[in-house]
């Protein structure tokens, strides 16, 4: 099991309901923990267990919601 700290930069979030929509979509996804959606910075920070989920799946969820990911940073 490998856990990584992931930061995703999004386009500017226009309202707090965007933040809530993202939180609801990602909460409960396997392998995600410490989810934090930062409205003012338009970033998502989370810890990912890469044996249970992957970055591409999270990006697909966000793209489907209409929030494309502009940049991904991964730290061990």
PDB file of N, CA, C and O in Angstrom:
ATOM      1  N   UNK A   1       0.846  -1.179   0.000  1.00  0.00           N
ATOM      2  CA  UNK A   1       0.000   0.000   0.000  1.00  0.00           C
ATOM      3  C   UNK A   1       0.886   1.235   0.000  1.00  0.00           C
ATOM      4  O   UNK A   1       1.802   1.366   0.775  1.00  0.00           O
ATOM      5  N   UNK A   2       0.604   2.146  -0.918  1.00  0.00           N
ATOM      6  CA  UNK A   2       1.352   3.390  -0.979  1.00  0.00           C
ATOM      7  C   UNK A   2       0.377   4.560  -0.930  1.00  0.00           C
ATOM      8  O   UNK A   2      -0.583   4.597  -1.686  1.00  0.00           O
ATOM      9  N   UNK A   3       0.624   5.445   0.007  1.00  0.00           N
ATOM     10  CA  UNK A   3      -0.201   6.637   0.126  1.00  0.00           C
ATOM     11  C   UNK A   3       0.588   7.832  -0.368  1.00  0.00           C
ATOM     12  O   UNK A   3       1.760   7.989  -0.034  1.00  0.00           O
ATOM     13  N   UNK A   4      -0.077   8.644  -1.161  1.00  0.00           N
ATOM     14  CA  UNK A   4       0.535   9.836  -1.727  1.00  0.00           C
ATOM     15  C   UNK A   4      -0.316  11.052  -1.386  1.00  0.00           C
ATOM     16  O   UNK A   4      -1.543  10.969  -1.384  1.00  0.00           O
ATOM     17  N   UNK A   5       0.364  12.168  -1.139  1.00  0.00           N
ATOM     18  CA  UNK A   5      -0.343  13.439  -0.974  1.00  0.00           C
ATOM     19  C   UNK A   5      -0.514  14.040  -2.356  1.00  0.00           C
ATOM     20  O   UNK A   5       0.457  14.224  -3.083  1.00  0.00           O
ATOM     21  N   UNK A   6      -1.746  14.311  -2.714  1.00  0.00           N
ATOM     22  CA  UNK A   6      -2.059  14.816  -4.054  1.00  0.00           C
ATOM     23  C   UNK A   6      -2.695  16.199  -3.930  1.00  0.00           C
ATOM     24  O   UNK A   6      -3.586  16.410  -3.111  1.00  0.00           O
ATOM     25  N   UNK A   7      -2.227  17.127  -4.760  1.00  0.00           N
ATOM     26  CA  UNK A   7      -2.841  18.444  -4.873  1.00  0.00           C
ATOM     27  C   UNK A   7      -3.259  18.634  -6.316  1.00  0.00           C
ATOM     28  O   UNK A   7      -2.467  18.399  -7.230  1.00  0.00           O
ATOM     29  N   UNK A   8      -4.507  19.031  -6.517  1.00  0.00           N
ATOM     30  CA  UNK A   8      -5.027  19.265  -7.861  1.00  0.00           C
ATOM     31  C   UNK A   8      -5.455  20.717  -7.979  1.00  0.00           C
ATOM     32  O   UNK A   8      -6.247  21.199  -7.167  1.00  0.00           O
ATOM     33  N   UNK A   9      -4.926  21.383  -8.989  1.00  0.00           N
ATOM     34  CA  UNK A   9      -5.323  22.769  -9.258  1.00  0.00           C
ATOM     35  C   UNK A   9      -6.463  22.764 -10.263  1.00  0.00           C
ATOM     36  O   UNK A   9      -6.352  22.148 -11.323  1.00  0.00           O
ATOM     37  N   UNK A  10      -7.542  23.453  -9.926  1.00  0.00           N
ATOM     38  CA  UNK A  10      -8.699  23.561 -10.809  1.00  0.00           C
ATOM     39  C   UNK A  10      -8.779  24.969 -11.363  1.00  0.00           C
ATOM     40  O   UNK A  10      -8.093  25.872 -10.897  1.00  0.00           O
ATOM     41  N   UNK A  11      -9.665  25.165 -12.365  1.00  0.00           N
ATOM     42  CA  UNK A  11     -10.015  26.529 -12.756  1.00  0.00           C
ATOM     43  C   UNK A  11     -10.661  27.190 -11.538  1.00  0.00           C
ATOM     44  O   UNK A  11     -11.098  26.507 -10.608  1.00  0.00           O
ATOM     45  N   UNK A  12     -10.773  28.495 -11.570  1.00  0.00           N
ATOM     46  CA  UNK A  12     -11.372  29.207 -10.444  1.00  0.00           C
ATOM     47  C   UNK A  12     -12.767  28.667 -10.144  1.00  0.00           C
ATOM     48  O   UNK A  12     -13.593  28.510 -11.055  1.00  0.00           O
ATOM     49  N   UNK A  13     -13.010  28.384  -8.866  1.00  0.00           N
ATOM     50  CA  UNK A  13     -14.340  27.962  -8.439  1.00  0.00           C
ATOM     51  C   UNK A  13     -15.179  29.218  -8.274  1.00  0.00           C
ATOM     52  O   UNK A  13     -14.757  30.167  -7.622  1.00  0.00           O
ATOM     53  N   UNK A  14     -16.360  29.228  -8.866  1.00  0.00           N
ATOM     54  CA  UNK A  14     -17.156  30.446  -8.888  1.00  0.00           C
ATOM     55  C   UNK A  14     -18.005  30.665  -7.649  1.00  0.00           C
ATOM     56  O   UNK A  14     -18.403  31.790  -7.373  1.00  0.00           O
ATOM     57  N   UNK A  15     -18.304  29.605  -6.910  1.00  0.00           N
ATOM     58  CA  UNK A  15     -19.156  29.781  -5.732  1.00  0.00           C
ATOM     59  C   UNK A  15     -18.935  28.611  -4.765  1.00  0.00           C
ATOM     60  O   UNK A  15     -18.433  27.567  -5.150  1.00  0.00           O
ATOM     61  N   UNK A  16     -19.327  28.798  -3.513  1.00  0.00           N
ATOM     62  CA  UNK A  16     -19.149  27.719  -2.531  1.00  0.00           C
ATOM     63  C   UNK A  16     -19.915  26.451  -2.876  1.00  0.00           C
ATOM     64  O   UNK A  16     -19.523  25.372  -2.454  1.00  0.00           O
ATOM     65  N   UNK A  17     -20.974  26.547  -3.657  1.00  0.00           N
ATOM     66  CA  UNK A  17     -21.707  25.321  -4.016  1.00  0.00           C
ATOM     67  C   UNK A  17     -20.857  24.411  -4.905  1.00  0.00           C
ATOM     68  O   UNK A  17     -21.044  23.194  -4.900  1.00  0.00           O
ATOM     69  N   UNK A  18     -19.918  25.000  -5.658  1.00  0.00           N
ATOM     70  CA  UNK A  18     -18.987  24.180  -6.450  1.00  0.00           C
ATOM     71  C   UNK A  18     -18.146  23.313  -5.503  1.00  0.00           C
ATOM     72  O   UNK A  18     -17.917  22.138  -5.764  1.00  0.00           O
ATOM     73  N   UNK A  19     -17.684  23.918  -4.441  1.00  0.00           N
ATOM     74  CA  UNK A  19     -16.868  23.216  -3.453  1.00  0.00           C
ATOM     75  C   UNK A  19     -17.651  22.046  -2.855  1.00  0.00           C
ATOM     76  O   UNK A  19     -17.144  20.927  -2.739  1.00  0.00           O
ATOM     77  N   UNK A  20     -18.898  22.298  -2.507  1.00  0.00           N
ATOM     78  CA  UNK A  20     -19.745  21.263  -1.900  1.00  0.00           C
ATOM     79  C   UNK A  20     -20.014  20.140  -2.907  1.00  0.00           C
ATOM     80  O   UNK A  20     -19.977  18.957  -2.561  1.00  0.00           O
ATOM     81  N   UNK A  21     -20.246  20.499  -4.159  1.00  0.00           N
ATOM     82  CA  UNK A  21     -20.490  19.513  -5.215  1.00  0.00           C
ATOM     83  C   UNK A  21     -19.283  18.588  -5.377  1.00  0.00           C
ATOM     84  O   UNK A  21     -19.430  17.364  -5.496  1.00  0.00           O
ATOM     85  N   UNK A  22     -18.087  19.161  -5.350  1.00  0.00           N
ATOM     86  CA  UNK A  22     -16.860  18.369  -5.474  1.00  0.00           C
ATOM     87  C   UNK A  22     -16.683  17.466  -4.257  1.00  0.00           C
ATOM     88  O   UNK A  22     -16.363  16.283  -4.384  1.00  0.00           O
ATOM     89  N   UNK A  23     -16.906  18.020  -3.070  1.00  0.00           N
ATOM     90  CA  UNK A  23     -16.761  17.222  -1.842  1.00  0.00           C
ATOM     91  C   UNK A  23     -17.702  16.024  -1.859  1.00  0.00           C
ATOM     92  O   UNK A  23     -17.312  14.911  -1.517  1.00  0.00           O
ATOM     93  N   UNK A  24     -18.954  16.253  -2.259  1.00  0.00           N
ATOM     94  CA  UNK A  24     -19.934  15.162  -2.288  1.00  0.00           C
ATOM     95  C   UNK A  24     -19.530  14.089  -3.301  1.00  0.00           C
ATOM     96  O   UNK A  24     -19.711  12.906  -3.054  1.00  0.00           O
ATOM     97  N   UNK A  25     -19.009  14.520  -4.455  1.00  0.00           N
ATOM     98  CA  UNK A  25     -18.635  13.562  -5.502  1.00  0.00           C
ATOM     99  C   UNK A  25     -17.438  12.706  -5.097  1.00  0.00           C
ATOM    100  O   UNK A  25     -17.357  11.531  -5.459  1.00  0.00           O
ATOM    101  N   UNK A  26     -16.511  13.292  -4.348  1.00  0.00           N
ATOM    102  CA  UNK A  26     -15.290  12.554  -4.008  1.00  0.00           C
ATOM    103  C   UNK A  26     -15.373  11.820  -2.672  1.00  0.00           C
ATOM    104  O   UNK A  26     -14.658  10.835  -2.470  1.00  0.00           O
ATOM    105  N   UNK A  27     -16.217  12.297  -1.767  1.00  0.00           N
ATOM    106  CA  UNK A  27     -16.359  11.632  -0.479  1.00  0.00           C
ATOM    107  C   UNK A  27     -16.884  10.213  -0.693  1.00  0.00           C
ATOM    108  O   UNK A  27     -17.840   9.999  -1.419  1.00  0.00           O
ATOM    109  N   UNK A  28     -16.214   9.266  -0.090  1.00  0.00           N
ATOM    110  CA  UNK A  28     -16.620   7.872  -0.209  1.00  0.00           C
ATOM    111  C   UNK A  28     -15.939   7.128  -1.350  1.00  0.00           C
ATOM    112  O   UNK A  28     -16.117   5.927  -1.492  1.00  0.00           O
ATOM    113  N   UNK A  29     -15.191   7.849  -2.175  1.00  0.00           N
ATOM    114  CA  UNK A  29     -14.436   7.160  -3.218  1.00  0.00           C
ATOM    115  C   UNK A  29     -13.374   6.282  -2.549  1.00  0.00           C
ATOM    116  O   UNK A  29     -12.719   6.725  -1.600  1.00  0.00           O
ATOM    117  N   UNK A  30     -13.182   5.078  -3.029  1.00  0.00           N
ATOM    118  CA  UNK A  30     -12.186   4.200  -2.400  1.00  0.00           C
ATOM    119  C   UNK A  30     -10.775   4.778  -2.515  1.00  0.00           C
ATOM    120  O   UNK A  30     -10.418   5.381  -3.532  1.00  0.00           O
ATOM    121  N   UNK A  31     -10.018   4.618  -1.456  1.00  0.00           N
ATOM    122  CA  UNK A  31      -8.623   5.032  -1.468  1.00  0.00           C
ATOM    123  C   UNK A  31      -8.376   6.495  -1.208  1.00  0.00           C
ATOM    124  O   UNK A  31      -7.227   6.924  -1.205  1.00  0.00           O
ATOM    125  N   UNK A  32      -9.417   7.296  -0.998  1.00  0.00           N
ATOM    126  CA  UNK A  32      -9.235   8.718  -0.720  1.00  0.00           C
ATOM    127  C   UNK A  32      -9.410   8.990   0.765  1.00  0.00           C
ATOM    128  O   UNK A  32     -10.317   8.472   1.397  1.00  0.00           O
ATOM    129  N   UNK A  33      -8.538   9.822   1.304  1.00  0.00           N
ATOM    130  CA  UNK A  33      -8.694  10.268   2.681  1.00  0.00           C
ATOM    131  C   UNK A  33      -8.186  11.699   2.781  1.00  0.00           C
ATOM    132  O   UNK A  33      -7.535  12.209   1.865  1.00  0.00           O
ATOM    133  N   UNK A  34      -8.477  12.312   3.889  1.00  0.00           N
ATOM    134  CA  UNK A  34      -8.061  13.692   4.167  1.00  0.00           C
ATOM    135  C   UNK A  34      -8.406  14.639   3.022  1.00  0.00           C
ATOM    136  O   UNK A  34      -7.608  15.505   2.653  1.00  0.00           O
ATOM    137  N   UNK A  35      -9.604  14.472   2.463  1.00  0.00           N
ATOM    138  CA  UNK A  35     -10.063  15.323   1.368  1.00  0.00           C
ATOM    139  C   UNK A  35     -10.303  16.734   1.868  1.00  0.00           C
ATOM    140  O   UNK A  35     -10.969  16.944   2.876  1.00  0.00           O
ATOM    141  N   UNK A  36      -9.729  17.709   1.149  1.00  0.00           N
ATOM    142  CA  UNK A  36      -9.910  19.112   1.501  1.00  0.00           C
ATOM    143  C   UNK A  36     -10.047  19.912   0.208  1.00  0.00           C
ATOM    144  O   UNK A  36      -9.114  19.972  -0.582  1.00  0.00           O
ATOM    145  N   UNK A  37     -11.214  20.504   0.001  1.00  0.00           N
ATOM    146  CA  UNK A  37     -11.435  21.357  -1.162  1.00  0.00           C
ATOM    147  C   UNK A  37     -11.267  22.801  -0.719  1.00  0.00           C
ATOM    148  O   UNK A  37     -11.983  23.275   0.159  1.00  0.00           O
ATOM    149  N   UNK A  38     -10.290  23.483  -1.320  1.00  0.00           N
ATOM    150  CA  UNK A  38      -9.962  24.854  -0.939  1.00  0.00           C
ATOM    151  C   UNK A  38     -10.605  25.811  -1.940  1.00  0.00           C
ATOM    152  O   UNK A  38     -10.112  25.955  -3.069  1.00  0.00           O
ATOM    153  N   UNK A  39     -11.700  26.428  -1.522  1.00  0.00           N
ATOM    154  CA  UNK A  39     -12.461  27.294  -2.425  1.00  0.00           C
ATOM    155  C   UNK A  39     -11.623  28.470  -2.916  1.00  0.00           C
ATOM    156  O   UNK A  39     -11.540  28.728  -4.121  1.00  0.00           O
ATOM    157  N   UNK A  40     -11.011  29.225  -2.035  1.00  0.00           N
ATOM    158  CA  UNK A  40     -10.282  30.436  -2.427  1.00  0.00           C
ATOM    159  C   UNK A  40      -9.079  30.136  -3.316  1.00  0.00           C
ATOM    160  O   UNK A  40      -8.742  30.940  -4.186  1.00  0.00           O
ATOM    161  N   UNK A  41      -8.425  29.008  -3.115  1.00  0.00           N
ATOM    162  CA  UNK A  41      -7.262  28.638  -3.924  1.00  0.00           C
ATOM    163  C   UNK A  41      -7.645  27.790  -5.134  1.00  0.00           C
ATOM    164  O   UNK A  41      -6.806  27.529  -5.987  1.00  0.00           O
ATOM    165  N   UNK A  42      -8.895  27.339  -5.201  1.00  0.00           N
ATOM    166  CA  UNK A  42      -9.372  26.452  -6.275  1.00  0.00           C
ATOM    167  C   UNK A  42      -8.502  25.204  -6.374  1.00  0.00           C
ATOM    168  O   UNK A  42      -8.086  24.785  -7.453  1.00  0.00           O
ATOM    169  N   UNK A  43      -8.223  24.628  -5.214  1.00  0.00           N
ATOM    170  CA  UNK A  43      -7.404  23.417  -5.149  1.00  0.00           C
ATOM    171  C   UNK A  43      -8.116  22.323  -4.375  1.00  0.00           C
ATOM    172  O   UNK A  43      -8.965  22.594  -3.531  1.00  0.00           O
ATOM    173  N   UNK A  44      -7.718  21.102  -4.670  1.00  0.00           N
ATOM    174  CA  UNK A  44      -8.162  19.940  -3.912  1.00  0.00           C
ATOM    175  C   UNK A  44      -6.921  19.275  -3.362  1.00  0.00           C
ATOM    176  O   UNK A  44      -5.976  19.002  -4.111  1.00  0.00           O
ATOM    177  N   UNK A  45      -6.915  19.016  -2.062  1.00  0.00           N
ATOM    178  CA  UNK A  45      -5.825  18.273  -1.446  1.00  0.00           C
ATOM    179  C   UNK A  45      -6.410  16.998  -0.863  1.00  0.00           C
ATOM    180  O   UNK A  45      -7.499  17.011  -0.269  1.00  0.00           O
ATOM    181  N   UNK A  46      -5.684  15.908  -1.035  1.00  0.00           N
ATOM    182  CA  UNK A  46      -6.156  14.621  -0.526  1.00  0.00           C
ATOM    183  C   UNK A  46      -4.977  13.671  -0.382  1.00  0.00           C
ATOM    184  O   UNK A  46      -3.892  13.927  -0.889  1.00  0.00           O
ATOM    185  N   UNK A  47      -5.235  12.595   0.334  1.00  0.00           N
ATOM    186  CA  UNK A  47      -4.271  11.500   0.412  1.00  0.00           C
ATOM    187  C   UNK A  47      -4.876  10.335  -0.365  1.00  0.00           C
ATOM    188  O   UNK A  47      -6.042   9.982  -0.173  1.00  0.00           O
ATOM    189  N   UNK A  48      -4.078   9.774  -1.265  1.00  0.00           N
ATOM    190  CA  UNK A  48      -4.545   8.721  -2.158  1.00  0.00           C
ATOM    191  C   UNK A  48      -3.797   7.428  -1.894  1.00  0.00           C
ATOM    192  O   UNK A  48      -2.566   7.407  -1.900  1.00  0.00           O
ATOM    193  N   UNK A  49      -4.545   6.357  -1.700  1.00  0.00           N
ATOM    194  CA  UNK A  49      -3.991   4.999  -1.643  1.00  0.00           C
ATOM    195  C   UNK A  49      -4.054   4.452  -3.066  1.00  0.00           C
ATOM    196  O   UNK A  49      -5.137   4.137  -3.566  1.00  0.00           O
ATOM    197  N   UNK A  50      -2.895   4.346  -3.710  1.00  0.00           N
ATOM    198  CA  UNK A  50      -2.893   3.985  -5.126  1.00  0.00           C
ATOM    199  C   UNK A  50      -3.221   2.518  -5.382  1.00  0.00           C
ATOM    200  O   UNK A  50      -3.348   2.112  -6.534  1.00  0.00           O
ATOM    201  N   UNK A  51      -3.382   1.726  -4.332  1.00  0.00           N
ATOM    202  CA  UNK A  51      -3.821   0.344  -4.542  1.00  0.00           C
ATOM    203  C   UNK A  51      -5.339   0.263  -4.636  1.00  0.00           C
ATOM    204  O   UNK A  51      -5.884  -0.752  -5.061  1.00  0.00           O
ATOM    205  N   UNK A  52      -6.032   1.335  -4.221  1.00  0.00           N
ATOM    206  CA  UNK A  52      -7.495   1.329  -4.229  1.00  0.00           C
ATOM    207  C   UNK A  52      -8.100   2.291  -5.242  1.00  0.00           C
ATOM    208  O   UNK A  52      -9.287   2.169  -5.574  1.00  0.00           O
ATOM    209  N   UNK A  53      -7.327   3.248  -5.719  1.00  0.00           N
ATOM    210  CA  UNK A  53      -7.847   4.231  -6.669  1.00  0.00           C
ATOM    211  C   UNK A  53      -6.662   4.862  -7.396  1.00  0.00           C
ATOM    212  O   UNK A  53      -5.514   4.569  -7.065  1.00  0.00           O
ATOM    213  N   UNK A  54      -6.939   5.706  -8.376  1.00  0.00           N
ATOM    214  CA  UNK A  54      -5.841   6.361  -9.084  1.00  0.00           C
ATOM    215  C   UNK A  54      -6.224   7.794  -9.463  1.00  0.00           C
ATOM    216  O   UNK A  54      -7.403   8.159  -9.440  1.00  0.00           O
ATOM    217  N   UNK A  55      -5.217   8.553  -9.813  1.00  0.00           N
ATOM    218  CA  UNK A  55      -5.419   9.969 -10.115  1.00  0.00           C
ATOM    219  C   UNK A  55      -6.315  10.146 -11.336  1.00  0.00           C
ATOM    220  O   UNK A  55      -7.168  11.032 -11.365  1.00  0.00           O
ATOM    221  N   UNK A  56      -6.148   9.292 -12.336  1.00  0.00           N
ATOM    222  CA  UNK A  56      -6.946   9.426 -13.551  1.00  0.00           C
ATOM    223  C   UNK A  56      -8.433   9.273 -13.249  1.00  0.00           C
ATOM    224  O   UNK A  56      -9.265   9.988 -13.828  1.00  0.00           O
ATOM    225  N   UNK A  57      -8.789   8.364 -12.365  1.00  0.00           N
ATOM    226  CA  UNK A  57     -10.196   8.184 -11.994  1.00  0.00           C
ATOM    227  C   UNK A  57     -10.737   9.447 -11.331  1.00  0.00           C
ATOM    228  O   UNK A  57     -11.851   9.888 -11.632  1.00  0.00           O
ATOM    229  N   UNK A  58      -9.964  10.043 -10.450  1.00  0.00           N
ATOM    230  CA  UNK A  58     -10.404  11.267  -9.780  1.00  0.00           C
ATOM    231  C   UNK A  58     -10.553  12.396 -10.795  1.00  0.00           C
ATOM    232  O   UNK A  58     -11.530  13.153 -10.760  1.00  0.00           O
ATOM    233  N   UNK A  59      -9.599  12.503 -11.712  1.00  0.00           N
ATOM    234  CA  UNK A  59      -9.696  13.526 -12.757  1.00  0.00           C
ATOM    235  C   UNK A  59     -10.946  13.313 -13.612  1.00  0.00           C
ATOM    236  O   UNK A  59     -11.618  14.273 -13.984  1.00  0.00           O
ATOM    237  N   UNK A  60     -11.268  12.070 -13.929  1.00  0.00           N
ATOM    238  CA  UNK A  60     -12.466  11.786 -14.718  1.00  0.00           C
ATOM    239  C   UNK A  60     -13.733  12.221 -13.988  1.00  0.00           C
ATOM    240  O   UNK A  60     -14.663  12.760 -14.602  1.00  0.00           O
ATOM    241  N   UNK A  61     -13.781  11.980 -12.687  1.00  0.00           N
ATOM    242  CA  UNK A  61     -14.944  12.403 -11.895  1.00  0.00           C
ATOM    243  C   UNK A  61     -15.072  13.922 -11.949  1.00  0.00           C
ATOM    244  O   UNK A  61     -16.161  14.466 -12.168  1.00  0.00           O
ATOM    245  N   UNK A  62     -13.957  14.617 -11.760  1.00  0.00           N
ATOM    246  CA  UNK A  62     -13.982  16.085 -11.766  1.00  0.00           C
ATOM    247  C   UNK A  62     -14.336  16.627 -13.152  1.00  0.00           C
ATOM    248  O   UNK A  62     -15.104  17.591 -13.262  1.00  0.00           O
ATOM    249  N   UNK A  63     -13.788  16.020 -14.199  1.00  0.00           N
ATOM    250  CA  UNK A  63     -14.126  16.451 -15.555  1.00  0.00           C
ATOM    251  C   UNK A  63     -15.618  16.259 -15.828  1.00  0.00           C
ATOM    252  O   UNK A  63     -16.262  17.105 -16.438  1.00  0.00           O
ATOM    253  N   UNK A  64     -16.163  15.125 -15.379  1.00  0.00           N
ATOM    254  CA  UNK A  64     -17.585  14.847 -15.570  1.00  0.00           C
ATOM    255  C   UNK A  64     -18.447  15.897 -14.865  1.00  0.00           C
ATOM    256  O   UNK A  64     -19.517  16.266 -15.350  1.00  0.00           O
ATOM    257  N   UNK A  65     -17.966  16.404 -13.733  1.00  0.00           N
ATOM    258  CA  UNK A  65     -18.700  17.446 -12.998  1.00  0.00           C
ATOM    259  C   UNK A  65     -18.553  18.828 -13.643  1.00  0.00           C
ATOM    260  O   UNK A  65     -19.271  19.753 -13.300  1.00  0.00           O
ATOM    261  N   UNK A  66     -17.574  18.962 -14.538  1.00  0.00           N
ATOM    262  CA  UNK A  66     -17.340  20.253 -15.176  1.00  0.00           C
ATOM    263  C   UNK A  66     -16.224  21.060 -14.549  1.00  0.00           C
ATOM    264  O   UNK A  66     -16.155  22.276 -14.735  1.00  0.00           O
ATOM    265  N   UNK A  67     -15.343  20.362 -13.804  1.00  0.00           N
ATOM    266  CA  UNK A  67     -14.206  21.025 -13.162  1.00  0.00           C
ATOM    267  C   UNK A  67     -12.905  20.361 -13.635  1.00  0.00           C
ATOM    268  O   UNK A  67     -12.337  19.518 -12.937  1.00  0.00           O
ATOM    269  N   UNK A  68     -12.436  20.722 -14.821  1.00  0.00           N
ATOM    270  CA  UNK A  68     -11.207  20.083 -15.310  1.00  0.00           C
ATOM    271  C   UNK A  68      -9.998  20.422 -14.446  1.00  0.00           C
ATOM    272  O   UNK A  68      -9.882  21.543 -13.941  1.00  0.00           O
ATOM    273  N   UNK A  69      -9.133  19.441 -14.288  1.00  0.00           N
ATOM    274  CA  UNK A  69      -7.920  19.611 -13.489  1.00  0.00           C
ATOM    275  C   UNK A  69      -6.853  20.248 -14.368  1.00  0.00           C
ATOM    276  O   UNK A  69      -6.558  19.766 -15.460  1.00  0.00           O
ATOM    277  N   UNK A  70      -6.276  21.335 -13.888  1.00  0.00           N
ATOM    278  CA  UNK A  70      -5.248  22.053 -14.645  1.00  0.00           C
ATOM    279  C   UNK A  70      -3.848  21.533 -14.355  1.00  0.00           C
ATOM    280  O   UNK A  70      -2.985  21.546 -15.223  1.00  0.00           O
ATOM    281  N   UNK A  71      -3.622  21.087 -13.115  1.00  0.00           N
ATOM    282  CA  UNK A  71      -2.280  20.647 -12.718  1.00  0.00           C
ATOM    283  C   UNK A  71      -2.408  19.682 -11.538  1.00  0.00           C
ATOM    284  O   UNK A  71      -3.255  19.869 -10.667  1.00  0.00           O
ATOM    285  N   UNK A  72      -1.560  18.663 -11.527  1.00  0.00           N
ATOM    286  CA  UNK A  72      -1.548  17.692 -10.433  1.00  0.00           C
ATOM    287  C   UNK A  72      -0.139  17.640  -9.852  1.00  0.00           C
ATOM    288  O   UNK A  72       0.840  17.524 -10.595  1.00  0.00           O
ATOM    289  N   UNK A  73      -0.047  17.720  -8.536  1.00  0.00           N
ATOM    290  CA  UNK A  73       1.215  17.574  -7.835  1.00  0.00           C
ATOM    291  C   UNK A  73       1.092  16.390  -6.892  1.00  0.00           C
ATOM    292  O   UNK A  73       0.123  16.295  -6.131  1.00  0.00           O
ATOM    293  N   UNK A  74       2.082  15.475  -6.936  1.00  0.00           N
ATOM    294  CA  UNK A  74       2.061  14.278  -6.098  1.00  0.00           C
ATOM    295  C   UNK A  74       3.318  14.247  -5.253  1.00  0.00           C
ATOM    296  O   UNK A  74       4.428  14.434  -5.771  1.00  0.00           O
ATOM    297  N   UNK A  75       3.129  14.016  -3.944  1.00  0.00           N
ATOM    298  CA  UNK A  75       4.264  13.874  -3.028  1.00  0.00           C
ATOM    299  C   UNK A  75       4.085  12.598  -2.226  1.00  0.00           C
ATOM    300  O   UNK A  75       2.968  12.244  -1.859  1.00  0.00           O
ATOM    301  N   UNK A  76       5.185  11.906  -1.982  1.00  0.00           N
ATOM    302  CA  UNK A  76       5.120  10.689  -1.155  1.00  0.00           C
ATOM    303  C   UNK A  76       5.156  11.039   0.308  1.00  0.00           C
ATOM    304  O   UNK A  76       5.591  12.042   0.717  1.00  0.00           O
TER     305      UNK A  76
END
